[in-house]
PDB file of C-alpha atoms in Angstrom:
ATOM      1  CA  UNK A 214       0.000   0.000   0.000  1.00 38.00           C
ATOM      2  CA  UNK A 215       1.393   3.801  -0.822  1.00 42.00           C
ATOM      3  CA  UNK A 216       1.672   5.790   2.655  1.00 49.00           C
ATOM      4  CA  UNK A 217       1.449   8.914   0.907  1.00 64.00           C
ATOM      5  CA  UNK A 218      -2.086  10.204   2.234  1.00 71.00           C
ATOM      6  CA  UNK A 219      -2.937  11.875  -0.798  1.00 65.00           C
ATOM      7  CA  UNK A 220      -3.366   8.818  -2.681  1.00 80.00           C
ATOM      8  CA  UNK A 221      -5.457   7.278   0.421  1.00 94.00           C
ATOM      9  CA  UNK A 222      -9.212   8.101   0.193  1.00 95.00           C
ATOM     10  CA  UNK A 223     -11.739   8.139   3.006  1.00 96.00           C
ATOM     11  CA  UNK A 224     -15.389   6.462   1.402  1.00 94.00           C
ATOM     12  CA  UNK A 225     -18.018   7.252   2.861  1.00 96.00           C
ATOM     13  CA  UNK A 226     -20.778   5.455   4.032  1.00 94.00           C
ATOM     14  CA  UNK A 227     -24.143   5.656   2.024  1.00 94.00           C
ATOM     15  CA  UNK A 228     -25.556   6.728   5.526  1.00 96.00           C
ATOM     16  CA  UNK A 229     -23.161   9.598   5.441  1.00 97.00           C
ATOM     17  CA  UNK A 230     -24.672  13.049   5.666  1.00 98.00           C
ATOM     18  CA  UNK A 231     -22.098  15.863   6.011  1.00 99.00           C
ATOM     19  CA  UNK A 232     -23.033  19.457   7.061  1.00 99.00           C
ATOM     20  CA  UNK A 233     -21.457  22.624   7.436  1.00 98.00           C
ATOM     21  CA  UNK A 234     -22.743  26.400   7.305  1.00 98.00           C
ATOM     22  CA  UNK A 235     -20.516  29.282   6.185  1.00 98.00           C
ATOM     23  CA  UNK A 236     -21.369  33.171   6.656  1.00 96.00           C
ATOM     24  CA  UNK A 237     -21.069  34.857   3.045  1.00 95.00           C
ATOM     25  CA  UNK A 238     -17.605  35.043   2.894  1.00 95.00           C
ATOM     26  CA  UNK A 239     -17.132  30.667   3.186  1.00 96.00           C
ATOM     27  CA  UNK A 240     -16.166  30.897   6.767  1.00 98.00           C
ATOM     28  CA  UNK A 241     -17.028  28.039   8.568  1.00 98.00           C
ATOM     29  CA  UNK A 242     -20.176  28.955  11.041  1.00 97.00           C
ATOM     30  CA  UNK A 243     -20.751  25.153  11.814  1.00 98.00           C
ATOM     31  CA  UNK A 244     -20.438  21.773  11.091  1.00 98.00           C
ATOM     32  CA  UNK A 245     -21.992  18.303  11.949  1.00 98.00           C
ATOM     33  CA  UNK A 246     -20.455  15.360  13.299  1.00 98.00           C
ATOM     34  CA  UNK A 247     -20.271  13.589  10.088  1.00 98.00           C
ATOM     35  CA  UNK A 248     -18.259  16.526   8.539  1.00 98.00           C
ATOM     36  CA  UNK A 249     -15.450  16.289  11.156  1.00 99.00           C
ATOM     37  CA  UNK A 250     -15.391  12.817  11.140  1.00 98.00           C
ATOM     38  CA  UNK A 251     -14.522  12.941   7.356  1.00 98.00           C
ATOM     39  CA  UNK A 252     -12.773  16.143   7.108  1.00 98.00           C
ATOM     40  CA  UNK A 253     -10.621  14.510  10.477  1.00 98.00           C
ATOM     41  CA  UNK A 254     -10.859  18.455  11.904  1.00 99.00           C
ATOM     42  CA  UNK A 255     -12.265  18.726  15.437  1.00 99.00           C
ATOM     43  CA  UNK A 256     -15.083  21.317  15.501  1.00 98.00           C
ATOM     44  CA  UNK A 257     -13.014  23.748  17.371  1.00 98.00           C
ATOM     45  CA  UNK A 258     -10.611  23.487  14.547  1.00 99.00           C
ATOM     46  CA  UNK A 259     -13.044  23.898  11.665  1.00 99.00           C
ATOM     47  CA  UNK A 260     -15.070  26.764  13.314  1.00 98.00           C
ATOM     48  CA  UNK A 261     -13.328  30.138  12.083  1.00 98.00           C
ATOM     49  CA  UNK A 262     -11.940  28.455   9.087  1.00 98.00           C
ATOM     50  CA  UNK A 263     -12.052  29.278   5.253  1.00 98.00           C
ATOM     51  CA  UNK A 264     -14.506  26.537   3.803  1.00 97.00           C
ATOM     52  CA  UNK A 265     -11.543  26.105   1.421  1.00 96.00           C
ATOM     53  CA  UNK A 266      -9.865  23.916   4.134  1.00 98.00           C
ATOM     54  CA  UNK A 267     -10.681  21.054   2.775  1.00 98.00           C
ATOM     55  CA  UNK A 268     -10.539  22.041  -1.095  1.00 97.00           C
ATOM     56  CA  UNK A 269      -8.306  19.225  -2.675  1.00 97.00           C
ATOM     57  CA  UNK A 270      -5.805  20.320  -5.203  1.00 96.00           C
ATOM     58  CA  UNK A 271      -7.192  18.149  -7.857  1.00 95.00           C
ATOM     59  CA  UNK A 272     -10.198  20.451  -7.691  1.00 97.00           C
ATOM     60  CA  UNK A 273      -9.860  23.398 -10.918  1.00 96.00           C
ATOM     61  CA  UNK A 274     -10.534  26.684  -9.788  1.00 95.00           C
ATOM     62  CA  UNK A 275     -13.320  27.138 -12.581  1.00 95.00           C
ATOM     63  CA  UNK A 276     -15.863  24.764 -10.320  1.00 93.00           C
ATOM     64  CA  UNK A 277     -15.567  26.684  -7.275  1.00 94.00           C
ATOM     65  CA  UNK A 278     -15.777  30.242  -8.893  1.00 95.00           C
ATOM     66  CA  UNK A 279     -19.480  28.392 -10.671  1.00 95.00           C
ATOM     67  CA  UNK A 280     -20.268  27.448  -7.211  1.00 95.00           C
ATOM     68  CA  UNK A 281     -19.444  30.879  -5.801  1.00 95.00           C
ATOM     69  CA  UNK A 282     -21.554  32.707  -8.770  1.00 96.00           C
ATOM     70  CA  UNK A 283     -24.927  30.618  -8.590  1.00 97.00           C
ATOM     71  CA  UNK A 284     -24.679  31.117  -4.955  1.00 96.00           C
ATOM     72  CA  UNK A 285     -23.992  34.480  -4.640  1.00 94.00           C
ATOM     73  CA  UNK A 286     -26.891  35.363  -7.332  1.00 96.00           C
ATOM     74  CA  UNK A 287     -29.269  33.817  -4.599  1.00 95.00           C
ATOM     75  CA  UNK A 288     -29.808  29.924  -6.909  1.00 98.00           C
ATOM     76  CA  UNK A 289     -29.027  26.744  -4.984  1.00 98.00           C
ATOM     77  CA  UNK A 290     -25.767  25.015  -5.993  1.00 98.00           C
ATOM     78  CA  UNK A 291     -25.036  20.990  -6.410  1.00 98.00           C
ATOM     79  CA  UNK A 292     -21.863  19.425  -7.845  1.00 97.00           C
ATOM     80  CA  UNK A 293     -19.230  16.739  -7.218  1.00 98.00           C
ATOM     81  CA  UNK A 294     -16.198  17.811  -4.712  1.00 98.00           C
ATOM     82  CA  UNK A 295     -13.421  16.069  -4.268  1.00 98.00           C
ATOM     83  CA  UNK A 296     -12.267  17.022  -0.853  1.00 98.00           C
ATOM     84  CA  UNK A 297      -8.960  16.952   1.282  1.00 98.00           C
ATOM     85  CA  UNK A 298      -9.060  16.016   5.058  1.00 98.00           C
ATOM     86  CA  UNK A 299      -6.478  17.448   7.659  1.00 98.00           C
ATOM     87  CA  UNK A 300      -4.604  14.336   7.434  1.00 97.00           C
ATOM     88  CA  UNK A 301      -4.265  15.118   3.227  1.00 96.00           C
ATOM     89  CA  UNK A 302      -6.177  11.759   2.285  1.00 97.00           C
ATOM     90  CA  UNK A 303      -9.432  12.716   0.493  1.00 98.00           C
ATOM     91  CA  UNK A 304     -13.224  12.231   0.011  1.00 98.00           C
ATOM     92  CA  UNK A 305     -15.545  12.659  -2.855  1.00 98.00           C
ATOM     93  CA  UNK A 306     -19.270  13.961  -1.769  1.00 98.00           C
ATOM     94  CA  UNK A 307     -21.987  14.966  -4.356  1.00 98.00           C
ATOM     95  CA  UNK A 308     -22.633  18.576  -2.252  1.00 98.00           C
ATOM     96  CA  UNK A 309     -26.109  21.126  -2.763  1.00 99.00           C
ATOM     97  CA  UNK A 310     -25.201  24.562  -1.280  1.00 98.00           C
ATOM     98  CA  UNK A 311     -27.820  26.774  -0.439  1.00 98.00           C
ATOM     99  CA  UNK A 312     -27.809  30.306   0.188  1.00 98.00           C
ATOM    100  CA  UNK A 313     -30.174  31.498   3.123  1.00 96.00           C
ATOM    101  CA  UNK A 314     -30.814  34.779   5.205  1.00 94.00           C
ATOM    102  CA  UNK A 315     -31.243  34.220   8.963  1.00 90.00           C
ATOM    103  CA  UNK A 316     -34.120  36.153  10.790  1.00 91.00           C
ATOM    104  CA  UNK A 317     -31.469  38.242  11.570  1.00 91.00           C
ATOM    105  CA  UNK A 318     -30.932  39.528   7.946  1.00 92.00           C
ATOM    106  CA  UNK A 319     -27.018  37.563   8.236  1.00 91.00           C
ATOM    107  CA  UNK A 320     -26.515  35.763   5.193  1.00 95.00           C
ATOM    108  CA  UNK A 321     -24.694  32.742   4.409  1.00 97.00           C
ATOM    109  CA  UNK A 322     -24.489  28.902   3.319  1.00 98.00           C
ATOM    110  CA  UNK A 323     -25.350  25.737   4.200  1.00 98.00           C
ATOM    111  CA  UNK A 324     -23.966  22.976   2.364  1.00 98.00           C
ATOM    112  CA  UNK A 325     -25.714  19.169   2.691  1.00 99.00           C
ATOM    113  CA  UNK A 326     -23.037  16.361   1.480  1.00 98.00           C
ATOM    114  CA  UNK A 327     -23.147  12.576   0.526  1.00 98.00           C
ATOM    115  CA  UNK A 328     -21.712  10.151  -0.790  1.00 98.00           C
ATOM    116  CA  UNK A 329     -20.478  10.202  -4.250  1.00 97.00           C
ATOM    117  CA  UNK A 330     -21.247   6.868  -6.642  1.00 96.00           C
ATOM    118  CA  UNK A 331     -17.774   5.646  -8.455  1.00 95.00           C
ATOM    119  CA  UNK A 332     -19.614   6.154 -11.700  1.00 97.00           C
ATOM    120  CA  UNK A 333     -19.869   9.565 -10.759  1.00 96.00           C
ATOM    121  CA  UNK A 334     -16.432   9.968  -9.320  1.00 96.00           C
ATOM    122  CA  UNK A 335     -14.808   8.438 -12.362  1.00 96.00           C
ATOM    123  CA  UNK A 336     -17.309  10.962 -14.252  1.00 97.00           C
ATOM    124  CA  UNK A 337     -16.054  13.980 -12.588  1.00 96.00           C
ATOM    125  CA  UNK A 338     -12.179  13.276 -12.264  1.00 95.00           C
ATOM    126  CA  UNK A 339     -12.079  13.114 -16.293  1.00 95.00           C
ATOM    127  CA  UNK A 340     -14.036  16.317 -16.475  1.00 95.00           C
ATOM    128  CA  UNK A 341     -11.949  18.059 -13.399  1.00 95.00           C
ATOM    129  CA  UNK A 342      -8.714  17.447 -15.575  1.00 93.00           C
ATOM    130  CA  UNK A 343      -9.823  18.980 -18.568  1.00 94.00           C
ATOM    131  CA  UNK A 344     -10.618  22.272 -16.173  1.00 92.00           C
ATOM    132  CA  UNK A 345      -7.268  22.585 -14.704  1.00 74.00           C
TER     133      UNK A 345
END
């Protein structure tokens, strides 16, 4: 087996249901058990953070800057992320990203995660490629 943890990847369960919130500027707000699990971050290490903690090189620029636009422009987001955890293995999750505005007028994110099929992660590693 390679010990490079880049090359080792976390699957996750079809149970699997991975939560975080962000205030409009993709810092992390909260997340759920399942997300630290995955992401191996304690919450008290992922609260404060830049959502792009866990962005895996492999992932081109171009998706995130979609994901950023449809957001932004009030539309709910879903895609296929490949993601890095602390530990630099990584996780694929088929993520929808929704833009809210708490009764206090705040605004922000909450993205819902789970798990990716290898159909689709095949899918989207060819495409991701072609974007970088």
């Amino acid at each position: 087996m390679n010990s490079n943890n880049n090359e080792l990847e976390i699957e996750l369960n079809i149970k699997s249901f991975l939560v975080s919130e962000t205030n409009e500027e993709g810092v992390i707000k909260f997340a759920n058990d399942e997300f630290c699990k995955f992401s191996e971050y304690s919450l008290d290490e992922l609260i404060g953070q830049h959502h792009n903690i866990v962005r895996h090189p492999d992932m081109p620029e171009k998706a995130f800057d979609e994901l950023w636009s449809t957001v932004k422009s009030g539309k709910r987001w879903k895609g296929f992320v490949k993601n890095k955890s602390k530990t630099g293995k990584y996780y694929w999750v088929y993520a929808t990203v929704y833009p809210f505005t708490s009764c206090d007028g705040s605004t922000g994110y909450i993205s819902c995660r789970r798990k990716a099929s290898k159909d689709e992660i095949e899918k989207y590693s060819k495409i991701y490629k072609t974007m970088k």
